[in-house]
Amino acid sequence: IRILIFRILNHLNNLLAHLTPSGTPPILIPFIVIIESISLIIRPLTLAIRLTANIIAGHLLLTLLGSSGINISNLSTLIILIFTQILLLILEIAVSLIQAYVFSILSTLYRRET
């Protein structure tokens, strides 16, 4: 958002030219500028919400499995639960690496586009 504000303050003409595709009818230009401006503002927010939702989902799954082991008295069921939780932890680490990669790629693409 800081980069977007910098571009608006210092390079308004270039930003407005970027927001309207060539060949746009003059009557549609104000509407397209508004829609593209909203899109530029919402992109970082959707990226942050997506990352937060993925992190919360993994933590919630691990917490639910961990709290269900309190009432288990059978040793074999407890071992299976612990093994499942370890596998989910490994999956959570893999998902976090993928999320970091996607976040960095999309952030770079969004930054180049503004």
Coordinates of C-alpha atoms in Angstrom, one line a residue:
I1 CA 0.0 0.0 0.0
R2 CA 2.9 2.3 0.7
I3 CA 4.2 1.8 -2.9
L4 CA 0.8 2.6 -4.2
I5 CA 0.6 5.9 -2.2
F6 CA 4.1 6.8 -3.4
R7 CA 3.1 6.2 -7.0
I8 CA -0.1 8.3 -6.6
L9 CA 1.7 11.2 -5.1
N10 CA 4.7 11.3 -7.4
H11 CA 3.7 9.7 -10.7
L12 CA -0.1 10.3 -11.0
N13 CA 0.0 10.7 -14.8
N14 CA 1.8 7.4 -15.4
L15 CA -0.5 5.6 -12.9
L16 CA -3.7 6.9 -14.6
A17 CA -2.3 5.9 -18.0
H18 CA -1.7 2.4 -16.6
L19 CA -5.2 2.2 -15.3
T20 CA -6.9 2.8 -18.7
P21 CA -6.3 0.3 -21.5
S22 CA -5.6 1.8 -24.9
G23 CA -8.7 2.1 -27.1
T24 CA -11.1 2.6 -24.2
P25 CA -14.1 4.8 -25.1
P26 CA -13.9 8.1 -23.4
I27 CA -17.2 7.7 -21.6
L28 CA -16.0 4.5 -19.9
I29 CA -12.6 5.9 -18.7
P30 CA -13.8 7.2 -15.3
F31 CA -15.5 3.9 -14.5
I32 CA -12.5 1.8 -15.5
V33 CA -10.2 4.0 -13.5
I34 CA -12.4 3.5 -10.4
I35 CA -12.6 -0.3 -10.9
E36 CA -8.8 -0.6 -11.5
S37 CA -8.1 1.6 -8.5
I38 CA -10.2 -0.6 -6.2
S39 CA -8.5 -3.6 -7.7
L40 CA -5.1 -2.2 -6.8
I41 CA -6.1 -1.4 -3.3
I42 CA -7.7 -4.8 -2.7
R43 CA -4.9 -7.0 -4.0
P44 CA -2.6 -6.7 -0.9
L45 CA -5.6 -7.3 1.4
T46 CA -6.7 -10.4 -0.4
L47 CA -3.1 -11.7 -0.3
A48 CA -2.9 -11.2 3.4
I49 CA -6.3 -12.7 4.1
R50 CA -5.4 -15.8 2.0
L51 CA -2.1 -16.3 3.9
T52 CA -3.8 -15.8 7.2
A53 CA -6.6 -18.3 6.4
N54 CA -4.1 -20.9 5.4
I55 CA -2.1 -20.5 8.6
I56 CA -5.2 -20.6 10.8
A57 CA -6.6 -23.7 9.1
G58 CA -3.4 -25.7 9.7
H59 CA -3.0 -24.6 13.3
L60 CA -6.7 -25.3 14.0
L61 CA -6.4 -28.8 12.6
L62 CA -3.3 -29.5 14.7
T63 CA -5.0 -28.1 17.8
L64 CA -8.1 -30.2 17.3
L65 CA -6.1 -33.4 16.9
G66 CA -3.9 -32.5 19.9
S67 CA -6.9 -31.8 22.2
S68 CA -8.6 -35.1 21.2
G69 CA -5.7 -37.1 22.6
I70 CA -6.4 -36.1 26.1
N71 CA -9.4 -38.5 26.5
I72 CA -7.8 -41.5 24.8
S73 CA -6.8 -44.3 27.2
N74 CA -5.9 -46.9 24.6
L75 CA -2.2 -46.9 23.8
S76 CA -2.4 -48.0 20.2
T77 CA -5.0 -45.3 19.4
L78 CA -2.8 -42.7 21.1
I79 CA 0.3 -43.8 19.0
I80 CA -1.8 -43.6 15.8
L81 CA -2.9 -40.1 16.8
I82 CA 0.6 -38.9 17.6
F83 CA 1.8 -40.4 14.3
T84 CA -1.0 -38.6 12.4
Q85 CA -0.2 -35.4 14.2
I86 CA 3.5 -35.6 13.2
L87 CA 2.5 -36.2 9.6
L88 CA 0.2 -33.2 9.7
L89 CA 3.0 -31.1 11.2
I90 CA 5.2 -32.1 8.3
L91 CA 2.4 -31.2 5.9
E92 CA 2.0 -27.9 7.7
I93 CA 5.7 -27.1 7.2
A94 CA 5.4 -28.0 3.5
V95 CA 2.3 -25.8 3.1
S96 CA 4.1 -22.9 4.9
L97 CA 7.0 -23.1 2.4
I98 CA 4.6 -23.1 -0.5
Q99 CA 2.7 -20.2 1.0
A100 CA 5.9 -18.2 1.4
Y101 CA 6.8 -18.9 -2.2
V102 CA 3.4 -17.9 -3.5
F103 CA 3.3 -14.8 -1.3
S104 CA 6.7 -13.6 -2.5
I105 CA 5.8 -14.3 -6.2
L106 CA 2.5 -12.5 -6.0
S107 CA 3.9 -9.6 -4.1
T108 CA 6.6 -9.2 -6.7
L109 CA 4.1 -9.4 -9.5
Y110 CA 1.7 -6.9 -7.8
R111 CA 4.6 -4.5 -7.2
R112 CA 5.8 -4.6 -10.8
E113 CA 2.2 -4.0 -12.0
T114 CA 1.7 -0.8 -10.0

